[in-house]
Every structure is written in C-alpha cells, then in structure tokens.
Amino acid sequence: MITRIVKMTFREEACSDFLAIFNQFNAAIRQSPGCMYLRLYRDDHQPNIFFTYSHWDHEASLNNYRQSSTFQEVWPKTKALFAAPAEAWTLSLLDEQL
C-alpha cells in the first residue's frame, strides 16, 4: 500500500470552484481500482491551501488512475485554479516493515 499526499494552493477567489470540482468527482476517484481511501483537508491558517490524502493498493493503481478519463477531466480544471504549482508525495509505510 502507498499513501499519496498532494498539496494544492489555490487563488483565494477560486477555492469554492475547487470544492465544487472535488465534490463532483470525489466518488469517481474513490471508486477507481486500487483506491482504498481518499480525504480532503484544508489548512486551518491558510484557507486557500488544500491537501488530498489517499491510500492506494499499489503505485501502479495510482498511475492507472492518473491515465484515466476521470483524472484527464478533473486535473486540468483543478490546475487552472492554482496560485502555485502542486506538490505531491508518494509514501510507503515503514514501521510495519521494521
């Protein structure tokens, strides 16, 4: 299993547009093969910064999602609202392996 964290900084006036996009597509993302968990977080002190936090069974499943029609539709709409480039991390849990 991997965890994917994506930090997105939006133009302040675009936050409600992003939330509408996320609400429109979150069920489809959650139903993507290999997606085990998806949550959206908002920074308490900088309300134009959001994080998606997701679990995927394998990195291949995440990569397949990134090639999907859902991603091809949602990402350009989301990216157009950015105030700064997104940052992303793909993480593997170590304490269960030690």
mmCIF file of N, CA and C in Angstrom:
data_model
loop_
_atom_site.group_PDB
_atom_site.id
_atom_site.type_symbol
_atom_site.label_atom_id
_atom_site.label_comp_id
_atom_site.label_asym_id
_atom_site.label_seq_id
_atom_site.Cartn_x
_atom_site.Cartn_y
_atom_site.Cartn_z
ATOM 1 N N MET A 1 0.836 -1.178 0.000
ATOM 2 C CA MET A 1 0.000 0.000 0.000
ATOM 3 C C MET A 1 0.880 1.241 0.000
ATOM 4 N N ILE A 2 0.426 2.273 -0.701
ATOM 5 C CA ILE A 2 1.107 3.565 -0.683
ATOM 6 C C ILE A 2 0.124 4.647 -0.237
ATOM 7 N N THR A 3 0.686 5.716 0.272
ATOM 8 C CA THR A 3 -0.085 6.904 0.613
ATOM 9 C C THR A 3 0.360 8.013 -0.317
ATOM 10 N N ARG A 4 -0.612 8.734 -0.836
ATOM 11 C CA ARG A 4 -0.326 9.858 -1.734
ATOM 12 C C ARG A 4 -0.873 11.128 -1.079
ATOM 13 N N ILE A 5 0.002 12.114 -0.912
ATOM 14 C CA ILE A 5 -0.387 13.408 -0.375
ATOM 15 C C ILE A 5 -0.105 14.454 -1.448
ATOM 16 N N VAL A 6 -1.110 15.240 -1.765
ATOM 17 C CA VAL A 6 -0.956 16.304 -2.756
ATOM 18 C C VAL A 6 -1.355 17.622 -2.107
ATOM 19 N N LYS A 7 -0.438 18.575 -2.132
ATOM 20 C CA LYS A 7 -0.685 19.925 -1.609
ATOM 21 C C LYS A 7 -1.031 20.827 -2.782
ATOM 22 N N MET A 8 -2.162 21.519 -2.665
ATOM 23 C CA MET A 8 -2.617 22.411 -3.726
ATOM 24 C C MET A 8 -2.906 23.785 -3.146
ATOM 25 N N THR A 9 -2.287 24.799 -3.724
ATOM 26 C CA THR A 9 -2.501 26.180 -3.310
ATOM 27 C C THR A 9 -3.305 26.873 -4.405
ATOM 28 N N PHE A 10 -4.476 27.348 -4.025
ATOM 29 C CA PHE A 10 -5.386 27.959 -4.984
ATOM 30 C C PHE A 10 -5.414 29.471 -4.843
ATOM 31 N N ARG A 11 -5.786 30.136 -5.926
ATOM 32 C CA ARG A 11 -6.101 31.563 -5.810
ATOM 33 C C ARG A 11 -7.268 31.671 -4.839
ATOM 34 N N GLU A 12 -7.248 32.648 -3.970
ATOM 35 C CA GLU A 12 -8.275 32.738 -2.923
ATOM 36 C C GLU A 12 -9.691 32.747 -3.481
ATOM 37 N N GLU A 13 -9.893 33.430 -4.594
ATOM 38 C CA GLU A 13 -11.234 33.509 -5.177
ATOM 39 C C GLU A 13 -11.655 32.211 -5.871
ATOM 40 N N ALA A 14 -10.737 31.250 -6.001
ATOM 41 C CA ALA A 14 -11.027 30.003 -6.713
ATOM 42 C C ALA A 14 -11.340 28.835 -5.780
ATOM 43 N N CYS A 15 -11.270 29.040 -4.478
ATOM 44 C CA CYS A 15 -11.466 27.930 -3.538
ATOM 45 C C CYS A 15 -12.843 27.287 -3.672
ATOM 46 N N SER A 16 -13.880 28.081 -3.797
ATOM 47 C CA SER A 16 -15.222 27.496 -3.919
ATOM 48 C C SER A 16 -15.368 26.736 -5.229
ATOM 49 N N ASP A 17 -14.706 27.198 -6.284
ATOM 50 C CA ASP A 17 -14.721 26.457 -7.553
ATOM 51 C C ASP A 17 -14.041 25.104 -7.392
ATOM 52 N N PHE A 18 -12.895 25.086 -6.689
ATOM 53 C CA PHE A 18 -12.225 23.806 -6.453
ATOM 54 C C PHE A 18 -13.111 22.861 -5.644
ATOM 55 N N LEU A 19 -13.743 23.359 -4.595
ATOM 56 C CA LEU A 19 -14.595 22.495 -3.777
ATOM 57 C C LEU A 19 -15.741 21.913 -4.601
ATOM 58 N N ALA A 20 -16.274 22.684 -5.516
ATOM 59 C CA ALA A 20 -17.334 22.172 -6.395
ATOM 60 C C ALA A 20 -16.797 21.063 -7.293
ATOM 61 N N ILE A 21 -15.582 21.238 -7.819
ATOM 62 C CA ILE A 21 -14.966 20.203 -8.657
ATOM 63 C C ILE A 21 -14.721 18.946 -7.830
ATOM 64 N N PHE A 22 -14.164 19.116 -6.636
ATOM 65 C CA PHE A 22 -13.889 17.950 -5.791
ATOM 66 C C PHE A 22 -15.183 17.208 -5.463
ATOM 67 N N ASN A 23 -16.214 17.938 -5.105
ATOM 68 C CA ASN A 23 -17.491 17.296 -4.783
ATOM 69 C C ASN A 23 -18.076 16.560 -5.984
ATOM 70 N N GLN A 24 -17.851 17.087 -7.170
ATOM 71 C CA GLN A 24 -18.349 16.447 -8.380
ATOM 72 C C GLN A 24 -17.624 15.136 -8.669
ATOM 73 N N PHE A 25 -16.325 15.071 -8.390
ATOM 74 C CA PHE A 25 -15.513 13.939 -8.819
ATOM 75 C C PHE A 25 -15.056 13.006 -7.710
ATOM 76 N N ASN A 26 -15.263 13.348 -6.442
ATOM 77 C CA ASN A 26 -14.665 12.527 -5.385
ATOM 78 C C ASN A 26 -15.185 11.094 -5.380
ATOM 79 N N ALA A 27 -16.446 10.866 -5.685
ATOM 80 C CA ALA A 27 -16.973 9.497 -5.711
ATOM 81 C C ALA A 27 -16.303 8.685 -6.815
ATOM 82 N N ALA A 28 -16.107 9.293 -7.977
ATOM 83 C CA ALA A 28 -15.452 8.584 -9.085
ATOM 84 C C ALA A 28 -14.006 8.259 -8.739
ATOM 85 N N ILE A 29 -13.326 9.177 -8.077
ATOM 86 C CA ILE A 29 -11.938 8.922 -7.677
ATOM 87 C C ILE A 29 -11.900 7.780 -6.664
ATOM 88 N N ARG A 30 -12.774 7.820 -5.679
ATOM 89 C CA ARG A 30 -12.810 6.775 -4.652
ATOM 90 C C ARG A 30 -13.123 5.402 -5.242
ATOM 91 N N GLN A 31 -13.849 5.369 -6.347
ATOM 92 C CA GLN A 31 -14.216 4.109 -6.988
ATOM 93 C C GLN A 31 -13.164 3.618 -7.985
ATOM 94 N N SER A 32 -12.093 4.382 -8.154
ATOM 95 C CA SER A 32 -11.029 3.955 -9.065
ATOM 96 C C SER A 32 -10.404 2.667 -8.544
ATOM 97 N N PRO A 33 -10.115 1.729 -9.441
ATOM 98 C CA PRO A 33 -9.491 0.478 -8.993
ATOM 99 C C PRO A 33 -8.214 0.749 -8.202
ATOM 100 N N GLY A 34 -8.146 0.196 -7.013
ATOM 101 C CA GLY A 34 -6.976 0.340 -6.161
ATOM 102 C C GLY A 34 -7.041 1.472 -5.161
ATOM 103 N N CYS A 35 -8.003 2.391 -5.306
ATOM 104 C CA CYS A 35 -8.137 3.478 -4.335
ATOM 105 C C CYS A 35 -8.844 2.917 -3.101
ATOM 106 N N MET A 36 -8.160 2.996 -1.979
ATOM 107 C CA MET A 36 -8.685 2.440 -0.739
ATOM 108 C C MET A 36 -9.219 3.520 0.202
ATOM 109 N N TYR A 37 -8.821 4.776 -0.039
ATOM 110 C CA TYR A 37 -9.150 5.843 0.912
ATOM 111 C C TYR A 37 -8.857 7.169 0.234
ATOM 112 N N LEU A 38 -9.709 8.157 0.441
ATOM 113 C CA LEU A 38 -9.473 9.498 -0.073
ATOM 114 C C LEU A 38 -10.117 10.503 0.866
ATOM 115 N N ARG A 39 -9.352 11.489 1.276
ATOM 116 C CA ARG A 39 -9.864 12.566 2.113
ATOM 117 C C ARG A 39 -9.287 13.887 1.620
ATOM 118 N N LEU A 40 -10.044 14.955 1.867
ATOM 119 C CA LEU A 40 -9.617 16.307 1.535
ATOM 120 C C LEU A 40 -9.457 17.087 2.829
ATOM 121 N N TYR A 41 -8.340 17.777 2.951
ATOM 122 C CA TYR A 41 -8.056 18.611 4.111
ATOM 123 C C TYR A 41 -7.814 20.040 3.661
ATOM 124 N N ARG A 42 -8.143 20.981 4.564
ATOM 125 C CA ARG A 42 -7.897 22.398 4.315
ATOM 126 C C ARG A 42 -7.036 22.933 5.445
ATOM 127 N N ASP A 43 -6.033 23.715 5.103
ATOM 128 C CA ASP A 43 -5.151 24.298 6.102
ATOM 129 C C ASP A 43 -5.949 25.256 6.990
ATOM 130 N N ASP A 44 -5.788 25.139 8.296
ATOM 131 C CA ASP A 44 -6.518 25.976 9.254
ATOM 132 C C ASP A 44 -6.100 27.446 9.213
ATOM 133 N N HIS A 45 -4.868 27.706 8.804
ATOM 134 C CA HIS A 45 -4.348 29.070 8.855
ATOM 135 C C HIS A 45 -4.218 29.722 7.479
ATOM 136 N N GLN A 46 -4.219 28.910 6.446
ATOM 137 C CA GLN A 46 -4.157 29.415 5.077
ATOM 138 C C GLN A 46 -5.264 28.712 4.290
ATOM 139 N N PRO A 47 -6.468 29.251 4.313
ATOM 140 C CA PRO A 47 -7.629 28.538 3.777
ATOM 141 C C PRO A 47 -7.631 28.332 2.268
ATOM 142 N N ASN A 48 -6.638 28.844 1.568
ATOM 143 C CA ASN A 48 -6.534 28.573 0.134
ATOM 144 C C ASN A 48 -5.595 27.399 -0.165
ATOM 145 N N ILE A 49 -5.128 26.731 0.899
ATOM 146 C CA ILE A 49 -4.263 25.551 0.738
ATOM 147 C C ILE A 49 -5.048 24.307 1.145
ATOM 148 N N PHE A 50 -5.071 23.335 0.245
ATOM 149 C CA PHE A 50 -5.765 22.071 0.457
ATOM 150 C C PHE A 50 -4.791 20.920 0.255
ATOM 151 N N PHE A 51 -5.110 19.796 0.890
ATOM 152 C CA PHE A 51 -4.336 18.575 0.723
ATOM 153 C C PHE A 51 -5.293 17.432 0.423
ATOM 154 N N THR A 52 -4.949 16.618 -0.556
ATOM 155 C CA THR A 52 -5.642 15.341 -0.687
ATOM 156 C C THR A 52 -4.726 14.295 -0.070
ATOM 157 N N TYR A 53 -5.345 13.362 0.612
ATOM 158 C CA TYR A 53 -4.648 12.297 1.315
ATOM 159 C C TYR A 53 -5.329 11.007 0.882
ATOM 160 N N SER A 54 -4.601 10.153 0.170
ATOM 161 C CA SER A 54 -5.221 8.939 -0.347
ATOM 162 C C SER A 54 -4.329 7.731 -0.128
ATOM 163 N N HIS A 55 -4.967 6.575 -0.048
ATOM 164 C CA HIS A 55 -4.272 5.288 0.041
ATOM 165 C C HIS A 55 -4.597 4.500 -1.219
ATOM 166 N N TRP A 56 -3.589 3.871 -1.771
ATOM 167 C CA TRP A 56 -3.728 3.058 -2.985
ATOM 168 C C TRP A 56 -3.092 1.699 -2.718
ATOM 169 N N ASP A 57 -3.672 0.662 -3.278
ATOM 170 C CA ASP A 57 -3.126 -0.673 -3.026
ATOM 171 C C ASP A 57 -1.714 -0.841 -3.580
ATOM 172 N N HIS A 58 -1.433 -0.184 -4.711
ATOM 173 C CA HIS A 58 -0.105 -0.230 -5.343
ATOM 174 C C HIS A 58 0.112 1.072 -6.099
ATOM 175 N N GLU A 59 1.351 1.427 -6.312
ATOM 176 C CA GLU A 59 1.643 2.623 -7.099
ATOM 177 C C GLU A 59 1.114 2.475 -8.520
ATOM 178 N N ALA A 60 1.072 1.252 -9.037
ATOM 179 C CA ALA A 60 0.533 1.028 -10.381
ATOM 180 C C ALA A 60 -0.936 1.463 -10.462
ATOM 181 N N SER A 61 -1.697 1.244 -9.402
ATOM 182 C CA SER A 61 -3.104 1.670 -9.390
ATOM 183 C C SER A 61 -3.203 3.190 -9.440
ATOM 184 N N LEU A 62 -2.352 3.874 -8.688
ATOM 185 C CA LEU A 62 -2.319 5.336 -8.740
ATOM 186 C C LEU A 62 -1.966 5.801 -10.147
ATOM 187 N N ASN A 63 -0.961 5.177 -10.748
ATOM 188 C CA ASN A 63 -0.564 5.560 -12.101
ATOM 189 C C ASN A 63 -1.673 5.287 -13.107
ATOM 190 N N ASN A 64 -2.397 4.184 -12.927
ATOM 191 C CA ASN A 64 -3.529 3.898 -13.813
ATOM 192 C C ASN A 64 -4.610 4.960 -13.656
ATOM 193 N N TYR A 65 -4.881 5.380 -12.421
ATOM 194 C CA TYR A 65 -5.844 6.460 -12.196
ATOM 195 C C TYR A 65 -5.391 7.728 -12.913
ATOM 196 N N ARG A 66 -4.107 8.026 -12.842
ATOM 197 C CA ARG A 66 -3.592 9.249 -13.465
ATOM 198 C C ARG A 66 -3.692 9.211 -14.992
ATOM 199 N N GLN A 67 -3.920 8.030 -15.557
ATOM 200 C CA GLN A 67 -4.143 7.886 -17.001
ATOM 201 C C GLN A 67 -5.629 7.785 -17.342
ATOM 202 N N SER A 68 -6.491 7.792 -16.323
ATOM 203 C CA SER A 68 -7.921 7.566 -16.530
ATOM 204 C C SER A 68 -8.627 8.797 -17.097
ATOM 205 N N SER A 69 -9.809 8.566 -17.646
ATOM 206 C CA SER A 69 -10.614 9.677 -18.157
ATOM 207 C C SER A 69 -11.047 10.606 -17.018
ATOM 208 N N THR A 70 -11.270 10.048 -15.832
ATOM 209 C CA THR A 70 -11.632 10.891 -14.686
ATOM 210 C C THR A 70 -10.525 11.887 -14.388
ATOM 211 N N PHE A 71 -9.300 11.406 -14.281
ATOM 212 C CA PHE A 71 -8.170 12.301 -13.996
ATOM 213 C C PHE A 71 -7.984 13.303 -15.128
ATOM 214 N N GLN A 72 -8.118 12.832 -16.364
ATOM 215 C CA GLN A 72 -7.935 13.719 -17.521
ATOM 216 C C GLN A 72 -8.977 14.829 -17.546
ATOM 217 N N GLU A 73 -10.117 14.607 -16.908
ATOM 218 C CA GLU A 73 -11.138 15.638 -16.825
ATOM 219 C C GLU A 73 -10.941 16.546 -15.611
ATOM 220 N N VAL A 74 -10.645 15.953 -14.454
ATOM 221 C CA VAL A 74 -10.585 16.735 -13.222
ATOM 222 C C VAL A 74 -9.294 17.548 -13.096
ATOM 223 N N TRP A 75 -8.162 17.008 -13.510
ATOM 224 C CA TRP A 75 -6.896 17.688 -13.255
ATOM 225 C C TRP A 75 -6.766 19.017 -14.002
ATOM 226 N N PRO A 76 -7.077 19.115 -15.293
ATOM 227 C CA PRO A 76 -6.965 20.423 -15.952
ATOM 228 C C PRO A 76 -7.878 21.483 -15.328
ATOM 229 N N LYS A 77 -9.078 21.092 -14.914
ATOM 230 C CA LYS A 77 -9.990 22.040 -14.268
ATOM 231 C C LYS A 77 -9.410 22.524 -12.941
ATOM 232 N N THR A 78 -8.816 21.600 -12.199
ATOM 233 C CA THR A 78 -8.230 21.931 -10.904
ATOM 234 C C THR A 78 -6.976 22.779 -11.082
ATOM 235 N N LYS A 79 -6.111 22.354 -11.961
ATOM 236 C CA LYS A 79 -4.833 23.032 -12.177
ATOM 237 C C LYS A 79 -5.026 24.490 -12.617
ATOM 238 N N ALA A 80 -6.092 24.756 -13.347
ATOM 239 C CA ALA A 80 -6.357 26.118 -13.821
ATOM 240 C C ALA A 80 -6.634 27.093 -12.679
ATOM 241 N N LEU A 81 -6.941 26.574 -11.496
ATOM 242 C CA LEU A 81 -7.275 27.401 -10.335
ATOM 243 C C LEU A 81 -6.093 27.654 -9.404
ATOM 244 N N PHE A 82 -4.941 27.065 -9.703
ATOM 245 C CA PHE A 82 -3.779 27.139 -8.817
ATOM 246 C C PHE A 82 -3.186 28.541 -8.741
ATOM 247 N N ALA A 83 -2.693 28.877 -7.544
ATOM 248 C CA ALA A 83 -1.878 30.071 -7.340
ATOM 249 C C ALA A 83 -0.398 29.704 -7.356
ATOM 250 N N ALA A 84 -0.106 28.406 -7.178
ATOM 251 C CA ALA A 84 1.266 27.897 -7.169
ATOM 252 C C ALA A 84 1.213 26.449 -7.650
ATOM 253 N N PRO A 85 2.327 25.937 -8.157
ATOM 254 C CA PRO A 85 2.326 24.542 -8.596
ATOM 255 C C PRO A 85 2.007 23.590 -7.440
ATOM 256 N N ALA A 86 1.335 22.510 -7.764
ATOM 257 C CA ALA A 86 1.036 21.487 -6.759
ATOM 258 C C ALA A 86 2.324 20.786 -6.343
ATOM 259 N N GLU A 87 2.302 20.273 -5.125
ATOM 260 C CA GLU A 87 3.396 19.439 -4.618
ATOM 261 C C GLU A 87 2.798 18.094 -4.259
ATOM 262 N N ALA A 88 3.515 17.008 -4.545
ATOM 263 C CA ALA A 88 2.978 15.677 -4.285
ATOM 264 C C ALA A 88 4.058 14.772 -3.724
ATOM 265 N N TRP A 89 3.619 13.882 -2.829
ATOM 266 C CA TRP A 89 4.493 12.902 -2.220
ATOM 267 C C TRP A 89 3.819 11.537 -2.285
ATOM 268 N N THR A 90 4.596 10.531 -2.636
ATOM 269 C CA THR A 90 4.136 9.145 -2.596
ATOM 270 C C THR A 90 4.950 8.455 -1.514
ATOM 271 N N LEU A 91 4.251 7.915 -0.511
ATOM 272 C CA LEU A 91 4.908 7.402 0.694
ATOM 273 C C LEU A 91 4.579 5.934 0.924
ATOM 274 N N SER A 92 5.549 5.217 1.447
ATOM 275 C CA SER A 92 5.342 3.837 1.887
ATOM 276 C C SER A 92 5.502 3.784 3.394
ATOM 277 N N LEU A 93 4.649 3.025 4.034
ATOM 278 C CA LEU A 93 4.683 2.877 5.489
ATOM 279 C C LEU A 93 5.859 1.992 5.875
ATOM 280 N N LEU A 94 6.713 2.480 6.774
ATOM 281 C CA LEU A 94 7.901 1.736 7.157
ATOM 282 C C LEU A 94 7.744 0.980 8.463
ATOM 283 N N ASP A 95 6.990 1.499 9.424
ATOM 284 C CA ASP A 95 7.002 0.875 10.750
ATOM 285 C C ASP A 95 6.458 -0.538 10.727
ATOM 286 N N GLU A 96 5.632 -0.904 9.754
ATOM 287 C CA GLU A 96 5.156 -2.289 9.654
ATOM 288 C C GLU A 96 6.202 -3.206 9.024
ATOM 289 N N GLN A 97 7.199 -2.607 8.378
ATOM 290 C CA GLN A 97 8.239 -3.382 7.709
ATOM 291 C C GLN A 97 9.471 -3.565 8.585
ATOM 292 N N LEU A 98 9.558 -2.805 9.686
ATOM 293 C CA LEU A 98 10.758 -2.858 10.529
ATOM 294 C C LEU A 98 10.681 -3.996 11.534
#
